[in-house]
PDB file of C-alpha atoms in Angstrom:
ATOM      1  CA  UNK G  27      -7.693  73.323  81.608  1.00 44.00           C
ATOM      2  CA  UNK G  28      -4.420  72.514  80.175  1.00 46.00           C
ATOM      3  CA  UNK G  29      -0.816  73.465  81.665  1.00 49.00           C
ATOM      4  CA  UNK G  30      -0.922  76.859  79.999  1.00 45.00           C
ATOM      5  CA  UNK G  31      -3.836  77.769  81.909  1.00 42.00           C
ATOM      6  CA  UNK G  32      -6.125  77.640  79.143  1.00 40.00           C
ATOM      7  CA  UNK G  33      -9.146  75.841  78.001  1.00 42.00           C
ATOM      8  CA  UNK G  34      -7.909  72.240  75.731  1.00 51.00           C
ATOM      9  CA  UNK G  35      -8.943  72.878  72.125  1.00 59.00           C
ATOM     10  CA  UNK G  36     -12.062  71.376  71.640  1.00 69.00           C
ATOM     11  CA  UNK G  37     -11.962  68.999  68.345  1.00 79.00           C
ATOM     12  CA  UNK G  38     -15.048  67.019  67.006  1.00 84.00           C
ATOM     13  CA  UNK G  39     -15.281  64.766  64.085  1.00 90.00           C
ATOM     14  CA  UNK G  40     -18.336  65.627  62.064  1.00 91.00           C
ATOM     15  CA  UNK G  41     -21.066  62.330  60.622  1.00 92.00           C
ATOM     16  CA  UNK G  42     -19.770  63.495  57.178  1.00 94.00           C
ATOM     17  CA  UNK G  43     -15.879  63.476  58.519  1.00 94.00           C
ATOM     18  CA  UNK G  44     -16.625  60.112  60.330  1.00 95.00           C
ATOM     19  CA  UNK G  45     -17.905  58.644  57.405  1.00 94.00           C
ATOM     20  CA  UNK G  46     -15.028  59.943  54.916  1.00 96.00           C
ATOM     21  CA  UNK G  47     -12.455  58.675  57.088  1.00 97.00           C
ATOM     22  CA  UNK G  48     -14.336  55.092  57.176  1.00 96.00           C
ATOM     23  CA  UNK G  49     -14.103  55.233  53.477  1.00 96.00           C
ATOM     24  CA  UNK G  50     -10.897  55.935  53.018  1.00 97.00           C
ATOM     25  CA  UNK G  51      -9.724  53.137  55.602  1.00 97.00           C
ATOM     26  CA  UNK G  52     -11.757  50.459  53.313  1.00 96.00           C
ATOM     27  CA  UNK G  53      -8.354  51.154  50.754  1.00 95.00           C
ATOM     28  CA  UNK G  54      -6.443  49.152  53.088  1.00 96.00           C
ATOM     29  CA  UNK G  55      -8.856  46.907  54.171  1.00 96.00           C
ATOM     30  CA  UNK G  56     -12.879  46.516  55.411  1.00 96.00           C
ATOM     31  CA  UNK G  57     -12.225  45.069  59.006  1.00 96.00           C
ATOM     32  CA  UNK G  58     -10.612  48.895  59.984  1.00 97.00           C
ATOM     33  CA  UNK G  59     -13.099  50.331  58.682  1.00 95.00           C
ATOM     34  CA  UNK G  60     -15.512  48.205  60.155  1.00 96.00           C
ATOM     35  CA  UNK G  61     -14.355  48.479  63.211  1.00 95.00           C
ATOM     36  CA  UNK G  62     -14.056  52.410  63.344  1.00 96.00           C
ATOM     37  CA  UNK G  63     -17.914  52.381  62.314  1.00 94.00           C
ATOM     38  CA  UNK G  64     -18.693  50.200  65.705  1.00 92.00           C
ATOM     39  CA  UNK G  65     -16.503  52.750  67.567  1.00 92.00           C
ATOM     40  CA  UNK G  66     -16.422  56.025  68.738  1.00 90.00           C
ATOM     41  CA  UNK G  67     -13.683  58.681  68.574  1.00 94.00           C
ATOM     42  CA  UNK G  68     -13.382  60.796  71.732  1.00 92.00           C
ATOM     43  CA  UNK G  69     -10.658  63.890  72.098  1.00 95.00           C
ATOM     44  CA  UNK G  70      -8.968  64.042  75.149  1.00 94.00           C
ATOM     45  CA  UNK G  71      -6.208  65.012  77.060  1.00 93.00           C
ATOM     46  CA  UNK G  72      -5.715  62.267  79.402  1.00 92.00           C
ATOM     47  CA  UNK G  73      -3.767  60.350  76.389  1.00 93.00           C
ATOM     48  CA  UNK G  74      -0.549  62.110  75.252  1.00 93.00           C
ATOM     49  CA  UNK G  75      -1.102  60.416  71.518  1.00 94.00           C
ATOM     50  CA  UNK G  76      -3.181  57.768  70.926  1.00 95.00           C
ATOM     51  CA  UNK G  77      -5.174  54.782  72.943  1.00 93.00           C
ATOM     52  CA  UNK G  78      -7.899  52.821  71.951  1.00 91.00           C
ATOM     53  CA  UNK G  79     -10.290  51.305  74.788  1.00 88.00           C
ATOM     54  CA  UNK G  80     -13.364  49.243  75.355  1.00 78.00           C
ATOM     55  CA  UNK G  81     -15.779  51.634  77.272  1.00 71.00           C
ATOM     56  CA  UNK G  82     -16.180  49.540  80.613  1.00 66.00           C
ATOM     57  CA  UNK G  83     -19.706  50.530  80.501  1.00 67.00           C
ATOM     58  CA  UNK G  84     -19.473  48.125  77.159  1.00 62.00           C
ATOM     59  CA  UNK G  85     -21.207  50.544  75.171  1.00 68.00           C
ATOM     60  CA  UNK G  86     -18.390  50.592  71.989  1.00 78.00           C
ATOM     61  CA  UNK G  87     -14.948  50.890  71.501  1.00 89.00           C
ATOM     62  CA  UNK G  88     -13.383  54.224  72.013  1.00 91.00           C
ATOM     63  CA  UNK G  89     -10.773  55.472  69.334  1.00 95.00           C
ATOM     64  CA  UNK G  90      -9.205  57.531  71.673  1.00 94.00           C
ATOM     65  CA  UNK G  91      -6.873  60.633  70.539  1.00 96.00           C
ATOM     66  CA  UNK G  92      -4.888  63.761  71.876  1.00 95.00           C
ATOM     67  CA  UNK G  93      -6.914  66.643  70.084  1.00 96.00           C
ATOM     68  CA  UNK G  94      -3.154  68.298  69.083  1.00 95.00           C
ATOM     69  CA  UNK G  95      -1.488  65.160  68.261  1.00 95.00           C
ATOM     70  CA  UNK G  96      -4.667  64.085  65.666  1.00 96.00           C
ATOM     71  CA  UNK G  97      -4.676  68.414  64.465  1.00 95.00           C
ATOM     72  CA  UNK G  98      -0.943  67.707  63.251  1.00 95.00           C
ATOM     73  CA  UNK G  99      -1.444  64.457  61.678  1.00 96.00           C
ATOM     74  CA  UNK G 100      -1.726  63.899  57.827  1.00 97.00           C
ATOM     75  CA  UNK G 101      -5.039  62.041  56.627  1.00 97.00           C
ATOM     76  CA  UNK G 102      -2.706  59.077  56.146  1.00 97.00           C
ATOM     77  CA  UNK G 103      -1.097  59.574  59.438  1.00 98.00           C
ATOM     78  CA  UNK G 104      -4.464  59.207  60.836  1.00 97.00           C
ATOM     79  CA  UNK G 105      -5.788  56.393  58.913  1.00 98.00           C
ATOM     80  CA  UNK G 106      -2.521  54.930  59.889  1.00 98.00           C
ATOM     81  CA  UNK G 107      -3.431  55.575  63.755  1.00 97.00           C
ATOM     82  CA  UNK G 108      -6.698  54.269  63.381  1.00 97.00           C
ATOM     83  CA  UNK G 109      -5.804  51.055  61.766  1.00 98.00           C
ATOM     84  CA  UNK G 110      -3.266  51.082  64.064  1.00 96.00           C
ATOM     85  CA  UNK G 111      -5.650  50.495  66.906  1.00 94.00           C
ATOM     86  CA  UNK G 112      -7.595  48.126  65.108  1.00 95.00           C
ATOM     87  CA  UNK G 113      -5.031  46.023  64.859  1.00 95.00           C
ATOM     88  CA  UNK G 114      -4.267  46.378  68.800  1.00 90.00           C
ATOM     89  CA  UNK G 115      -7.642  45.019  69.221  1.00 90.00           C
ATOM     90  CA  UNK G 116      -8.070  42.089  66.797  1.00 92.00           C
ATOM     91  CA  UNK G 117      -4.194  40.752  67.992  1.00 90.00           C
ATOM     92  CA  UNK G 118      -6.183  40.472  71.745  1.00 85.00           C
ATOM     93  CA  UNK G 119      -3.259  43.129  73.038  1.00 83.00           C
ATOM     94  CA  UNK G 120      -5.032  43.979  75.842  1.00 78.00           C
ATOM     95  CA  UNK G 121      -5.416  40.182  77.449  1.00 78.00           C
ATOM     96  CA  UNK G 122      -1.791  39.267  76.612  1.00 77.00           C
ATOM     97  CA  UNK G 123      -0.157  42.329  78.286  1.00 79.00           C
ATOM     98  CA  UNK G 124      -2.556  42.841  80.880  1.00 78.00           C
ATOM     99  CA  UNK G 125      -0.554  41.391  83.987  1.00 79.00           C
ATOM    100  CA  UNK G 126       2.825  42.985  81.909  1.00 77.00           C
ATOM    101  CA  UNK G 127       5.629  43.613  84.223  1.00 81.00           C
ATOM    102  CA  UNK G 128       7.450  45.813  82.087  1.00 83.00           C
ATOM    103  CA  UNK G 129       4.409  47.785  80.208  1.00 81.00           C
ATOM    104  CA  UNK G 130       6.642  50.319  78.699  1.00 83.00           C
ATOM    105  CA  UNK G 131       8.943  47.320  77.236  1.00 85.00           C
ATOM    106  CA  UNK G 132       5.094  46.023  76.150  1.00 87.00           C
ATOM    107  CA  UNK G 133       4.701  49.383  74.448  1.00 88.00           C
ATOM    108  CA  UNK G 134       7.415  49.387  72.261  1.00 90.00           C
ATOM    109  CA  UNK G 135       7.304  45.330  71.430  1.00 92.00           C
ATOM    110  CA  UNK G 136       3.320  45.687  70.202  1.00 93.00           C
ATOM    111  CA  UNK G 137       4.100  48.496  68.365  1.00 94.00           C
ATOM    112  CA  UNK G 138       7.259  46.751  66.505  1.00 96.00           C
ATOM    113  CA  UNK G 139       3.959  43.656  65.422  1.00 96.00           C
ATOM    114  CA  UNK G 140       2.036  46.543  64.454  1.00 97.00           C
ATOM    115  CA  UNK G 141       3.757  49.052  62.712  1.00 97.00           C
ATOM    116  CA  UNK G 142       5.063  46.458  60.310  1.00 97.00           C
ATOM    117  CA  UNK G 143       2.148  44.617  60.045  1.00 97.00           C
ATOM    118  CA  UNK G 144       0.351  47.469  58.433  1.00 98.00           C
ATOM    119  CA  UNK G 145       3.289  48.595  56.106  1.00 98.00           C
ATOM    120  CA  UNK G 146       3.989  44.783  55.528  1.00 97.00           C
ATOM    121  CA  UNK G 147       0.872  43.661  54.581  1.00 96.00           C
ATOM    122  CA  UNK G 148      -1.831  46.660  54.477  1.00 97.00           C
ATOM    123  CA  UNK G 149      -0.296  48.846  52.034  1.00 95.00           C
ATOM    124  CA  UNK G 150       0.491  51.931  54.277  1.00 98.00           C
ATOM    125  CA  UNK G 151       4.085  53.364  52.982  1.00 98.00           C
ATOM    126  CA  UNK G 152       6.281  53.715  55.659  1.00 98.00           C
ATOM    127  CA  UNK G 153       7.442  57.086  55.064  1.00 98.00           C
ATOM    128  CA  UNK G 154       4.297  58.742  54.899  1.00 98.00           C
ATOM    129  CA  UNK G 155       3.003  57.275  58.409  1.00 97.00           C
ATOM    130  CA  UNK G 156       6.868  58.092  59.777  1.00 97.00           C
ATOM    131  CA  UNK G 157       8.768  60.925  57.698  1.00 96.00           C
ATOM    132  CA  UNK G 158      11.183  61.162  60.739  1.00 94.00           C
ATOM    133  CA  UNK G 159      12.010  57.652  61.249  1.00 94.00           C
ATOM    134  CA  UNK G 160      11.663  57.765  64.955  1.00 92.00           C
ATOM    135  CA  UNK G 161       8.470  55.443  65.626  1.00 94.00           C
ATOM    136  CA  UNK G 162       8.346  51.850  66.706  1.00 94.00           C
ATOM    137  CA  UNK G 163      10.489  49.665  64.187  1.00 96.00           C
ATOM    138  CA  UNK G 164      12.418  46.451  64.073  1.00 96.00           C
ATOM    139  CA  UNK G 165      15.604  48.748  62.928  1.00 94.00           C
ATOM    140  CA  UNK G 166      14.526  51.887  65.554  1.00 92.00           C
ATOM    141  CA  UNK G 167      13.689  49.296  68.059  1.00 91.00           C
ATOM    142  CA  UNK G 168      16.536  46.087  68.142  1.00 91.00           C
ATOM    143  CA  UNK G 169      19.814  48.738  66.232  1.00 89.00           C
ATOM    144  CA  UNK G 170      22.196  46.932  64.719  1.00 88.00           C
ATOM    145  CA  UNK G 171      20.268  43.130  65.742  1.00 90.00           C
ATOM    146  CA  UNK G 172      19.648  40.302  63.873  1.00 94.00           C
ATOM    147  CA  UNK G 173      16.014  40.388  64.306  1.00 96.00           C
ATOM    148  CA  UNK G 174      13.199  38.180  63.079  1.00 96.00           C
ATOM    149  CA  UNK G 175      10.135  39.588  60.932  1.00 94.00           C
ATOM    150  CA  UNK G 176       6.786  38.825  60.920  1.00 93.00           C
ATOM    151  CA  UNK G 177       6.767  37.434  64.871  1.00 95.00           C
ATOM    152  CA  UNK G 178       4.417  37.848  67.552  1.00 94.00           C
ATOM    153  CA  UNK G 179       5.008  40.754  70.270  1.00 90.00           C
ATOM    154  CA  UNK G 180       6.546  38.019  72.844  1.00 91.00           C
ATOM    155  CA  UNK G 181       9.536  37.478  70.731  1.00 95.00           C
ATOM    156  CA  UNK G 182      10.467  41.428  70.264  1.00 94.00           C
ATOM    157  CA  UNK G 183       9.506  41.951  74.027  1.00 91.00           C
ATOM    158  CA  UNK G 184      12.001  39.103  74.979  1.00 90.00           C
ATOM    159  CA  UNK G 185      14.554  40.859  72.881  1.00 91.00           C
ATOM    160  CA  UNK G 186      14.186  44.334  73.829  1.00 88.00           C
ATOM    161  CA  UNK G 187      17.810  46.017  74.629  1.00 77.00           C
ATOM    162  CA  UNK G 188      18.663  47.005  78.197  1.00 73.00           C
ATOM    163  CA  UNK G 189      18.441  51.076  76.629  1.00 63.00           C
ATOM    164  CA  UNK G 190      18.118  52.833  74.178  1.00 56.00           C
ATOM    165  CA  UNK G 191      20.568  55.444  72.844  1.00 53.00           C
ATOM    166  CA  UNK G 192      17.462  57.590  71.249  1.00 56.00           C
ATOM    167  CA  UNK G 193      14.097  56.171  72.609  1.00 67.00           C
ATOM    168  CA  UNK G 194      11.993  55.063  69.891  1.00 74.00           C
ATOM    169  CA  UNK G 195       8.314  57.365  69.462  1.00 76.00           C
ATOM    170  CA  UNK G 196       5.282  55.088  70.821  1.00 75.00           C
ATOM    171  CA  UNK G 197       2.531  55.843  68.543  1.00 76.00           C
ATOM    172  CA  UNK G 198      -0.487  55.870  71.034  1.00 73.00           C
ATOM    173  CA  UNK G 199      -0.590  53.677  74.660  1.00 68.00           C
ATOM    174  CA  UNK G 200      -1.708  50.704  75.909  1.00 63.00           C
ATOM    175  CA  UNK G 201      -2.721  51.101  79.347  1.00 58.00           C
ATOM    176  CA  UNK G 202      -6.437  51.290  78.068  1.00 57.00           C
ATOM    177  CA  UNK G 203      -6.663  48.295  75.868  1.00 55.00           C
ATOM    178  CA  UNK G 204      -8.929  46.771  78.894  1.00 51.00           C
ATOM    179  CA  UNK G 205     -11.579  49.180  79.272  1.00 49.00           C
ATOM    180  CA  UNK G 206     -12.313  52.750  79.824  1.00 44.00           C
ATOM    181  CA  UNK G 207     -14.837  54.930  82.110  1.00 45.00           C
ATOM    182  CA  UNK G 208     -15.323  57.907  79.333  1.00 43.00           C
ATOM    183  CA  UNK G 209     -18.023  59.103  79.067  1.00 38.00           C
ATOM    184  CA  UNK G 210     -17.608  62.043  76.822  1.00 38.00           C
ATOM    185  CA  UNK G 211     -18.942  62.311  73.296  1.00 33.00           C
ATOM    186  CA  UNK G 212     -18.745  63.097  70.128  1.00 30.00           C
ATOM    187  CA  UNK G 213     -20.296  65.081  67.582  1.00 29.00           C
ATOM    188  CA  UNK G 214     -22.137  62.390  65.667  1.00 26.00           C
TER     189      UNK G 214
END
């Protein structure tokens, strides 16, 4: 049950709805969609956005979503999450931030690598992914900095202000990237 009492909205992705969304993820390129083909998306509440996690039992790779935050997303808004993940996973995000001191200041730094990666170099327009402006970016991140582009996540991490004035939006978590105990499924 959810804070309201009530039961969490049950959302499943359909083989034909699967499949669509693999196609349209080969437009920016095959290793997302690959990779979303060798993984499974599960709907839960115990993420607030988005995670993506290697099921401990090493069974796949979870694609793991809030069922209302993936309702109000736009088909590119989703693609964008998806490849989003992928990305968290071929970078190795999970062994370089998994004794992280600061994993909120992690967050925000592998977001920065990511976000721009896929708007720099996997055609995903900016504004459609982020109409308000308020996600993970060199500019929402690092304000008025002279800040490098195209670096690794170390770099932004090591530069990450003291606080922030308006706390830039995280697009999913990382506390997952090393495994997972879910077990729940999907429809298939």
């Amino acid at each position: 049950q959810n804070e309201e009492g009530s039961q969490p909205e049950d959302i499943h992705i359909s083989y034909d709805e699967f499949y669509a969304i693999s196609r349209r993820l080969e437009r920016y390129h095959s290793v997302f969609y690959q990779l979303w083909e060798l993984g499974r998306p599960v709907f839960t509440e115990q993420v607030p956005t988005a995670a993506v996690a290697f099921n401990k039992q090493g069974r796949c790779i979870e694609f793991m979503f809030n069922p209302i935050f993936w309702k109000n997303l736009t088909p590119t808004q989703r693609e964008f999450v998806i490849s989003h993940e992928c990305l968290h996973v071929i970078l190795k995000h999970g062994l370089r931030t998994n004794d992280a001191k600061n994993p909120r200041g992690c967050n925000f730094a592998l977001d920065v690598v990511v976000n721009h990666l896929l708007v720099d170099k996997f055609a995903f327009k900016r504004e459609d992914v982020d109409p308000n402006n308020d996600a993970c970016w060199i500019d929402t991140v690092f304000p008025g900095q002279q800040i490098e582009e195209n670096r690794e996540y170390e770099y932004y991490f090591n530069r990450l202000p003291e606080g922030w004035k308006k706390e830039p939006r995280l697009i999913d978590i990382h506390d997952l990237l090393n495994g997972s105990e879910s077990d729940e499924a999907i429809d298939k």
